[in-house]
Amino acid sequence: MSCIVVDDEQHAIDVLVHFIKQVPFLELRGTSTSPLQALQMVNAEKVDLVFLDVQMPDISGIDFIKAINGKCKVILTTAYSEFAAEGFELEVVDYLLKPVPFPRFLKAVQRVADSIESRAESSQVDMLEDDYLFVKTEAKGKMLRINLQDIDYIESLKNYVAFHYNGTRTLALLSMKELDDRLPVRHFMRVNRSFIIALRRITGVEGNMIRLRNIDTPIVLGDTYRAAFMEKMKGKLMG
């Protein structure tokens, strides 16, 4: 999920950039202390999410939201709670009060990820309408159908990825980033640099080890991916 940070205070930008680097599904496209420059960034490239300060010179965060006219999701960041009501009237996803604690930040970005999931899925009709995808295999000119519901996990192997499903392994000419961007986030999640797992296959989590159904060897939960994974698991946690 691509994002930018807009704030007239560099220190505030630095804090959010530090947080963004800890969330695997966030991709920082840029930062700016100028809202006018940030408007150009939004118009020039694909941006899914803007972290936006409210009180800035030239134009306010509220006017910025009106100017982008729904092109991307917005999380407001400010030291003043009185702007919350107006922000929500403009359909911002969340409102973060400075200083922003990381758990609260993570909750807000997960909310954004959930809110754009349906939009992302609608752009993947070839994958999701019938719950399958076609991949180019290592054999030249060969394409293979893989049902999403059959996938146990996907493993990175240098220039290839390996789909593990139904007790078999298929190599495909894809990158992990391509899969991370396209697979439905409701059902799949990257848990370290080399593995994407099917969430429905999880049978347990022990420390930093994730156990999957019918898979003998547990998969390591990477430190960089832990916070996002645990936030995802909270929705299923009882007691």
PDB file of C-alpha atoms in Angstrom:
ATOM      1  CA  MET A   1       0.000   0.000   0.000  1.00  0.00           C
ATOM      2  CA  SER A   2       1.728   3.181  -1.183  1.00  0.00           C
ATOM      3  CA  CYS A   3       1.741   6.235   1.075  1.00  0.00           C
ATOM      4  CA  ILE A   4       3.143   9.731   1.571  1.00  0.00           C
ATOM      5  CA  VAL A   5       3.587  11.872   4.676  1.00  0.00           C
ATOM      6  CA  VAL A   6       2.663  15.564   4.682  1.00  0.00           C
ATOM      7  CA  ASP A   7       3.539  17.750   7.681  1.00  0.00           C
ATOM      8  CA  ASP A   8       5.167  21.155   8.061  1.00  0.00           C
ATOM      9  CA  GLU A   9       7.325  19.816  10.926  1.00  0.00           C
ATOM     10  CA  GLN A  10      10.201  17.568   9.868  1.00  0.00           C
ATOM     11  CA  HIS A  11      10.338  15.865  13.263  1.00  0.00           C
ATOM     12  CA  ALA A  12       6.715  14.737  12.893  1.00  0.00           C
ATOM     13  CA  ILE A  13       7.540  13.365   9.437  1.00  0.00           C
ATOM     14  CA  ASP A  14      10.550  11.472  10.809  1.00  0.00           C
ATOM     15  CA  VAL A  15       8.399   9.758  13.462  1.00  0.00           C
ATOM     16  CA  LEU A  16       5.872   8.526  10.913  1.00  0.00           C
ATOM     17  CA  VAL A  17       8.581   7.426   8.481  1.00  0.00           C
ATOM     18  CA  HIS A  18      10.097   5.341  11.287  1.00  0.00           C
ATOM     19  CA  PHE A  19       6.700   3.728  11.905  1.00  0.00           C
ATOM     20  CA  ILE A  20       6.050   3.117   8.201  1.00  0.00           C
ATOM     21  CA  LYS A  21       9.333   1.219   7.836  1.00  0.00           C
ATOM     22  CA  GLN A  22       8.120  -1.243  10.474  1.00  0.00           C
ATOM     23  CA  VAL A  23       4.931  -2.142   8.574  1.00  0.00           C
ATOM     24  CA  PRO A  24       5.618  -4.546   5.686  1.00  0.00           C
ATOM     25  CA  PHE A  25       2.534  -3.699   3.640  1.00  0.00           C
ATOM     26  CA  LEU A  26       3.295   0.052   3.596  1.00  0.00           C
ATOM     27  CA  GLU A  27       5.471   1.496   0.826  1.00  0.00           C
ATOM     28  CA  LEU A  28       6.674   5.069   1.381  1.00  0.00           C
ATOM     29  CA  ARG A  29       6.533   7.052  -1.863  1.00  0.00           C
ATOM     30  CA  GLY A  30       7.658  10.386  -0.441  1.00  0.00           C
ATOM     31  CA  THR A  31       7.398  13.079   2.204  1.00  0.00           C
ATOM     32  CA  SER A  32       6.836  16.818   2.073  1.00  0.00           C
ATOM     33  CA  THR A  33       6.637  19.811   4.392  1.00  0.00           C
ATOM     34  CA  SER A  34       4.659  21.616   1.683  1.00  0.00           C
ATOM     35  CA  PRO A  35       1.019  20.649   1.085  1.00  0.00           C
ATOM     36  CA  LEU A  36       1.157  22.220  -2.385  1.00  0.00           C
ATOM     37  CA  GLN A  37       4.077  19.984  -3.333  1.00  0.00           C
ATOM     38  CA  ALA A  38       2.231  17.022  -1.840  1.00  0.00           C
ATOM     39  CA  LEU A  39      -0.788  17.756  -4.054  1.00  0.00           C
ATOM     40  CA  GLN A  40       1.501  17.434  -7.059  1.00  0.00           C
ATOM     41  CA  MET A  41       2.766  14.098  -5.726  1.00  0.00           C
ATOM     42  CA  VAL A  42      -0.786  12.763  -5.393  1.00  0.00           C
ATOM     43  CA  ASN A  43      -1.644  13.905  -8.912  1.00  0.00           C
ATOM     44  CA  ALA A  44       1.599  12.588 -10.429  1.00  0.00           C
ATOM     45  CA  GLU A  45       1.646   9.017  -9.146  1.00  0.00           C
ATOM     46  CA  LYS A  46      -0.470   6.319  -7.539  1.00  0.00           C
ATOM     47  CA  VAL A  47      -0.840   7.006  -3.823  1.00  0.00           C
ATOM     48  CA  ASP A  48      -3.165   4.883  -1.697  1.00  0.00           C
ATOM     49  CA  LEU A  49      -2.778   6.724   1.605  1.00  0.00           C
ATOM     50  CA  VAL A  50      -1.769  10.163   2.875  1.00  0.00           C
ATOM     51  CA  PHE A  51      -0.694  10.849   6.449  1.00  0.00           C
ATOM     52  CA  LEU A  52      -1.745  14.474   6.704  1.00  0.00           C
ATOM     53  CA  ASP A  53      -1.191  17.205   9.265  1.00  0.00           C
ATOM     54  CA  VAL A  54      -4.122  19.582   9.758  1.00  0.00           C
ATOM     55  CA  GLN A  55      -2.517  22.955  10.429  1.00  0.00           C
ATOM     56  CA  MET A  56      -0.033  23.871   7.699  1.00  0.00           C
ATOM     57  CA  PRO A  57       0.930  26.990   5.753  1.00  0.00           C
ATOM     58  CA  ASP A  58      -0.479  27.748   2.285  1.00  0.00           C
ATOM     59  CA  ILE A  59      -3.441  25.373   2.644  1.00  0.00           C
ATOM     60  CA  SER A  60      -4.799  23.461   5.620  1.00  0.00           C
ATOM     61  CA  GLY A  61      -5.131  19.700   5.813  1.00  0.00           C
ATOM     62  CA  ILE A  62      -8.901  20.078   5.503  1.00  0.00           C
ATOM     63  CA  ASP A  63      -8.538  22.053   2.259  1.00  0.00           C
ATOM     64  CA  PHE A  64      -6.003  19.470   1.049  1.00  0.00           C
ATOM     65  CA  ILE A  65      -8.594  16.707   1.501  1.00  0.00           C
ATOM     66  CA  LYS A  66     -11.126  18.687  -0.490  1.00  0.00           C
ATOM     67  CA  ALA A  67      -8.566  19.273  -3.241  1.00  0.00           C
ATOM     68  CA  ILE A  68      -7.672  15.590  -3.731  1.00  0.00           C
ATOM     69  CA  ASN A  69     -11.391  14.778  -4.006  1.00  0.00           C
ATOM     70  CA  GLY A  70     -11.248  11.174  -2.846  1.00  0.00           C
ATOM     71  CA  LYS A  71      -8.234  10.106  -4.910  1.00  0.00           C
ATOM     72  CA  CYS A  72      -6.697   8.356  -1.898  1.00  0.00           C
ATOM     73  CA  LYS A  73      -7.351   7.504   1.726  1.00  0.00           C
ATOM     74  CA  VAL A  74      -6.367   9.992   4.435  1.00  0.00           C
ATOM     75  CA  ILE A  75      -5.237   9.628   8.038  1.00  0.00           C
ATOM     76  CA  LEU A  76      -5.133  12.975   9.807  1.00  0.00           C
ATOM     77  CA  THR A  77      -2.338  13.685  12.304  1.00  0.00           C
ATOM     78  CA  THR A  78      -2.495  16.678  14.621  1.00  0.00           C
ATOM     79  CA  ALA A  79      -1.996  17.865  18.182  1.00  0.00           C
ATOM     80  CA  TYR A  80      -5.498  19.381  18.233  1.00  0.00           C
ATOM     81  CA  SER A  81      -8.516  17.136  18.796  1.00  0.00           C
ATOM     82  CA  GLU A  82     -11.038  19.814  17.806  1.00  0.00           C
ATOM     83  CA  PHE A  83     -10.433  19.078  14.100  1.00  0.00           C
ATOM     84  CA  ALA A  84     -11.628  15.477  14.390  1.00  0.00           C
ATOM     85  CA  ALA A  85     -15.296  16.135  13.658  1.00  0.00           C
ATOM     86  CA  GLU A  86     -14.615  18.072  10.447  1.00  0.00           C
ATOM     87  CA  GLY A  87     -12.126  15.425   9.340  1.00  0.00           C
ATOM     88  CA  PHE A  88     -14.627  12.596   9.723  1.00  0.00           C
ATOM     89  CA  GLU A  89     -17.241  14.614   7.846  1.00  0.00           C
ATOM     90  CA  LEU A  90     -14.784  14.522   4.936  1.00  0.00           C
ATOM     91  CA  GLU A  91     -14.532  10.726   5.336  1.00  0.00           C
ATOM     92  CA  VAL A  92     -10.957  10.460   6.594  1.00  0.00           C
ATOM     93  CA  VAL A  93     -10.181   6.908   7.665  1.00  0.00           C
ATOM     94  CA  ASP A  94      -8.736   7.826  11.052  1.00  0.00           C
ATOM     95  CA  TYR A  95      -7.515  10.664  13.220  1.00  0.00           C
ATOM     96  CA  LEU A  96      -4.226  10.388  15.153  1.00  0.00           C
ATOM     97  CA  LEU A  97      -3.347  12.730  17.998  1.00  0.00           C
ATOM     98  CA  LYS A  98       0.325  13.659  18.388  1.00  0.00           C
ATOM     99  CA  PRO A  99       2.492  12.291  19.835  1.00  0.00           C
ATOM    100  CA  VAL A 100       1.319   9.179  18.012  1.00  0.00           C
ATOM    101  CA  PRO A 101       2.025   5.832  19.737  1.00  0.00           C
ATOM    102  CA  PHE A 102       2.978   3.004  17.398  1.00  0.00           C
ATOM    103  CA  PRO A 103       0.114   0.634  18.404  1.00  0.00           C
ATOM    104  CA  ARG A 104      -2.408   3.365  17.589  1.00  0.00           C
ATOM    105  CA  PHE A 105      -0.641   4.034  14.275  1.00  0.00           C
ATOM    106  CA  LEU A 106      -0.747   0.337  13.419  1.00  0.00           C
ATOM    107  CA  LYS A 107      -4.454   0.126  14.191  1.00  0.00           C
ATOM    108  CA  ALA A 108      -5.127   3.068  11.862  1.00  0.00           C
ATOM    109  CA  VAL A 109      -3.160   1.645   8.910  1.00  0.00           C
ATOM    110  CA  GLN A 110      -4.814  -1.759   9.335  1.00  0.00           C
ATOM    111  CA  ARG A 111      -8.142   0.037   9.111  1.00  0.00           C
ATOM    112  CA  VAL A 112      -7.027   1.575   5.822  1.00  0.00           C
ATOM    113  CA  ALA A 113      -5.890  -1.805   4.510  1.00  0.00           C
ATOM    114  CA  ASP A 114      -9.281  -3.291   5.365  1.00  0.00           C
ATOM    115  CA  SER A 115     -11.144  -0.377   3.799  1.00  0.00           C
ATOM    116  CA  ILE A 116      -9.377  -0.631   0.437  1.00  0.00           C
ATOM    117  CA  GLU A 117      -9.465  -4.417   0.268  1.00  0.00           C
ATOM    118  CA  SER A 118     -12.720  -4.525  -1.662  1.00  0.00           C
ATOM    119  CA  ARG A 119     -11.379  -1.969  -4.125  1.00  0.00           C
ATOM    120  CA  ALA A 120      -8.206  -3.990  -4.578  1.00  0.00           C
ATOM    121  CA  GLU A 121     -10.163  -7.184  -5.038  1.00  0.00           C
ATOM    122  CA  SER A 122     -12.410  -5.639  -7.673  1.00  0.00           C
ATOM    123  CA  SER A 123      -9.301  -4.863  -9.744  1.00  0.00           C
ATOM    124  CA  GLN A 124      -8.308  -8.544  -9.609  1.00  0.00           C
ATOM    125  CA  VAL A 125     -11.381 -10.065 -11.261  1.00  0.00           C
ATOM    126  CA  ASP A 126      -9.276 -12.619 -13.118  1.00  0.00           C
ATOM    127  CA  MET A 127      -7.976 -13.910  -9.770  1.00  0.00           C
ATOM    128  CA  LEU A 128     -10.941 -13.631  -7.468  1.00  0.00           C
ATOM    129  CA  GLU A 129     -14.150 -14.002  -9.424  1.00  0.00           C
ATOM    130  CA  ASP A 130     -13.520 -17.734  -9.756  1.00  0.00           C
ATOM    131  CA  ASP A 131     -10.987 -17.916  -6.898  1.00  0.00           C
ATOM    132  CA  TYR A 132      -8.007 -18.922  -9.040  1.00  0.00           C
ATOM    133  CA  LEU A 133      -5.039 -17.484 -10.893  1.00  0.00           C
ATOM    134  CA  PHE A 134      -2.828 -18.428 -13.815  1.00  0.00           C
ATOM    135  CA  VAL A 135       0.953 -18.272 -13.429  1.00  0.00           C
ATOM    136  CA  LYS A 136       3.796 -18.524 -15.913  1.00  0.00           C
ATOM    137  CA  THR A 137       5.934 -21.490 -14.922  1.00  0.00           C
ATOM    138  CA  GLU A 138       9.645 -22.126 -15.468  1.00  0.00           C
ATOM    139  CA  ALA A 139       8.768 -24.062 -18.626  1.00  0.00           C
ATOM    140  CA  LYS A 140       8.759 -21.641 -21.563  1.00  0.00           C
ATOM    141  CA  GLY A 141       5.281 -20.801 -22.849  1.00  0.00           C
ATOM    142  CA  LYS A 142       3.524 -22.780 -20.118  1.00  0.00           C
ATOM    143  CA  MET A 143       0.835 -21.349 -17.845  1.00  0.00           C
ATOM    144  CA  LEU A 144      -0.693 -23.199 -14.938  1.00  0.00           C
ATOM    145  CA  ARG A 145      -3.929 -22.651 -13.032  1.00  0.00           C
ATOM    146  CA  ILE A 146      -3.701 -22.557  -9.229  1.00  0.00           C
ATOM    147  CA  ASN A 147      -6.786 -22.354  -7.018  1.00  0.00           C
ATOM    148  CA  LEU A 148      -6.312 -19.806  -4.256  1.00  0.00           C
ATOM    149  CA  GLN A 149      -8.087 -21.975  -1.702  1.00  0.00           C
ATOM    150  CA  ASP A 150      -5.525 -24.765  -2.287  1.00  0.00           C
ATOM    151  CA  ILE A 151      -2.444 -22.648  -1.508  1.00  0.00           C
ATOM    152  CA  ASP A 152      -0.654 -23.426   1.762  1.00  0.00           C
ATOM    153  CA  TYR A 153       2.170 -20.915   1.390  1.00  0.00           C
ATOM    154  CA  ILE A 154       4.387 -19.219  -1.178  1.00  0.00           C
ATOM    155  CA  GLU A 155       8.162 -19.197  -0.918  1.00  0.00           C
ATOM    156  CA  SER A 156      10.693 -16.858  -2.549  1.00  0.00           C
ATOM    157  CA  LEU A 157      13.503 -18.571  -4.499  1.00  0.00           C
ATOM    158  CA  LYS A 158      15.717 -15.883  -6.048  1.00  0.00           C
ATOM    159  CA  ASN A 159      14.179 -15.206  -9.486  1.00  0.00           C
ATOM    160  CA  TYR A 160      11.196 -17.486  -8.872  1.00  0.00           C
ATOM    161  CA  VAL A 161       8.502 -18.076  -6.300  1.00  0.00           C
ATOM    162  CA  ALA A 162       7.311 -21.514  -5.276  1.00  0.00           C
ATOM    163  CA  PHE A 163       3.603 -22.160  -4.740  1.00  0.00           C
ATOM    164  CA  HIS A 164       3.060 -24.952  -2.203  1.00  0.00           C
ATOM    165  CA  TYR A 165      -0.387 -26.539  -2.503  1.00  0.00           C
ATOM    166  CA  ASN A 166      -2.021 -29.973  -2.361  1.00  0.00           C
ATOM    167  CA  GLY A 167       1.318 -31.531  -1.408  1.00  0.00           C
ATOM    168  CA  THR A 168       3.017 -30.231  -4.573  1.00  0.00           C
ATOM    169  CA  ARG A 169       5.300 -27.338  -5.485  1.00  0.00           C
ATOM    170  CA  THR A 170       5.103 -25.168  -8.612  1.00  0.00           C
ATOM    171  CA  LEU A 171       7.760 -22.634  -9.584  1.00  0.00           C
ATOM    172  CA  ALA A 172       6.536 -19.422 -11.212  1.00  0.00           C
ATOM    173  CA  LEU A 173       8.202 -16.384 -12.767  1.00  0.00           C
ATOM    174  CA  LEU A 174       6.903 -13.839 -10.261  1.00  0.00           C
ATOM    175  CA  SER A 175       8.284 -11.614  -7.531  1.00  0.00           C
ATOM    176  CA  MET A 176       7.121 -11.626  -3.919  1.00  0.00           C
ATOM    177  CA  LYS A 177       6.188  -7.958  -4.277  1.00  0.00           C
ATOM    178  CA  GLU A 178       3.865  -8.728  -7.200  1.00  0.00           C
ATOM    179  CA  LEU A 179       2.114 -11.384  -5.140  1.00  0.00           C
ATOM    180  CA  ASP A 180       2.061  -9.250  -2.011  1.00  0.00           C
ATOM    181  CA  ASP A 181       0.317  -6.503  -3.987  1.00  0.00           C
ATOM    182  CA  ARG A 182      -2.196  -8.750  -5.759  1.00  0.00           C
ATOM    183  CA  LEU A 183      -3.208 -11.537  -3.399  1.00  0.00           C
ATOM    184  CA  PRO A 184      -6.324 -10.781  -1.314  1.00  0.00           C
ATOM    185  CA  VAL A 185      -5.138  -9.467   2.067  1.00  0.00           C
ATOM    186  CA  ARG A 186      -8.097 -11.093   3.806  1.00  0.00           C
ATOM    187  CA  HIS A 187      -6.656 -14.529   3.041  1.00  0.00           C
ATOM    188  CA  PHE A 188      -2.894 -14.129   2.583  1.00  0.00           C
ATOM    189  CA  MET A 189      -0.127 -12.361   4.508  1.00  0.00           C
ATOM    190  CA  ARG A 190       3.617 -11.988   4.203  1.00  0.00           C
ATOM    191  CA  VAL A 191       5.303 -13.106   7.430  1.00  0.00           C
ATOM    192  CA  ASN A 192       8.978 -12.730   6.533  1.00  0.00           C
ATOM    193  CA  ARG A 193      11.040 -11.731   3.509  1.00  0.00           C
ATOM    194  CA  SER A 194      10.707 -15.159   1.917  1.00  0.00           C
ATOM    195  CA  PHE A 195       7.215 -16.435   2.815  1.00  0.00           C
ATOM    196  CA  ILE A 196       3.568 -15.519   2.200  1.00  0.00           C
ATOM    197  CA  ILE A 197       1.149 -17.781   4.039  1.00  0.00           C
ATOM    198  CA  ALA A 198      -2.536 -18.625   3.641  1.00  0.00           C
ATOM    199  CA  LEU A 199      -4.127 -17.395   6.867  1.00  0.00           C
ATOM    200  CA  ARG A 200      -6.753 -20.143   6.784  1.00  0.00           C
ATOM    201  CA  ARG A 201      -3.953 -22.722   7.097  1.00  0.00           C
ATOM    202  CA  ILE A 202      -2.672 -21.426  10.463  1.00  0.00           C
ATOM    203  CA  THR A 203      -3.090 -23.943  13.282  1.00  0.00           C
ATOM    204  CA  GLY A 204      -1.042 -22.154  15.935  1.00  0.00           C
ATOM    205  CA  VAL A 205       1.598 -19.580  16.809  1.00  0.00           C
ATOM    206  CA  GLU A 206       4.404 -20.398  19.234  1.00  0.00           C
ATOM    207  CA  GLY A 207       6.657 -17.417  19.910  1.00  0.00           C
ATOM    208  CA  ASN A 208       8.026 -16.495  16.494  1.00  0.00           C
ATOM    209  CA  MET A 209       7.013 -19.782  14.849  1.00  0.00           C
ATOM    210  CA  ILE A 210       3.819 -20.147  12.792  1.00  0.00           C
ATOM    211  CA  ARG A 211       2.409 -23.628  12.325  1.00  0.00           C
ATOM    212  CA  LEU A 212       0.341 -24.481   9.247  1.00  0.00           C
ATOM    213  CA  ARG A 213      -2.044 -27.380   8.717  1.00  0.00           C
ATOM    214  CA  ASN A 214      -0.375 -30.462   7.175  1.00  0.00           C
ATOM    215  CA  ILE A 215       3.025 -28.698   7.117  1.00  0.00           C
ATOM    216  CA  ASP A 216       5.652 -30.286   9.386  1.00  0.00           C
ATOM    217  CA  THR A 217       8.146 -27.412   9.483  1.00  0.00           C
ATOM    218  CA  PRO A 218       6.941 -24.177  11.128  1.00  0.00           C
ATOM    219  CA  ILE A 219       7.506 -20.851   9.361  1.00  0.00           C
ATOM    220  CA  VAL A 220       9.423 -18.110  11.130  1.00  0.00           C
ATOM    221  CA  LEU A 221       7.597 -14.846  11.837  1.00  0.00           C
ATOM    222  CA  GLY A 222      10.072 -12.084  10.982  1.00  0.00           C
ATOM    223  CA  ASP A 223      10.602  -9.193  13.396  1.00  0.00           C
ATOM    224  CA  THR A 224       9.701  -6.645  10.721  1.00  0.00           C
ATOM    225  CA  TYR A 225       6.380  -8.391  10.077  1.00  0.00           C
ATOM    226  CA  ARG A 226       5.436  -9.273  13.657  1.00  0.00           C
ATOM    227  CA  ALA A 227       3.449  -6.148  14.584  1.00  0.00           C
ATOM    228  CA  ALA A 228       1.244  -6.280  11.483  1.00  0.00           C
ATOM    229  CA  PHE A 229       0.718 -10.033  11.885  1.00  0.00           C
ATOM    230  CA  MET A 230      -0.288  -9.784  15.547  1.00  0.00           C
ATOM    231  CA  GLU A 231      -2.650  -6.908  14.776  1.00  0.00           C
ATOM    232  CA  LYS A 232      -4.281  -9.111  12.133  1.00  0.00           C
ATOM    233  CA  MET A 233      -4.605 -11.962  14.615  1.00  0.00           C
ATOM    234  CA  LYS A 234      -6.290  -9.758  17.238  1.00  0.00           C
ATOM    235  CA  GLY A 235      -9.567  -9.957  15.361  1.00  0.00           C
ATOM    236  CA  LYS A 236      -9.592 -13.747  15.855  1.00  0.00           C
ATOM    237  CA  LEU A 237      -8.265 -13.837  19.424  1.00  0.00           C
ATOM    238  CA  MET A 238     -10.563 -15.061  22.183  1.00  0.00           C
ATOM    239  CA  GLY A 239      -9.929 -14.524  25.899  1.00  0.00           C
TER     240      GLY A 239
END
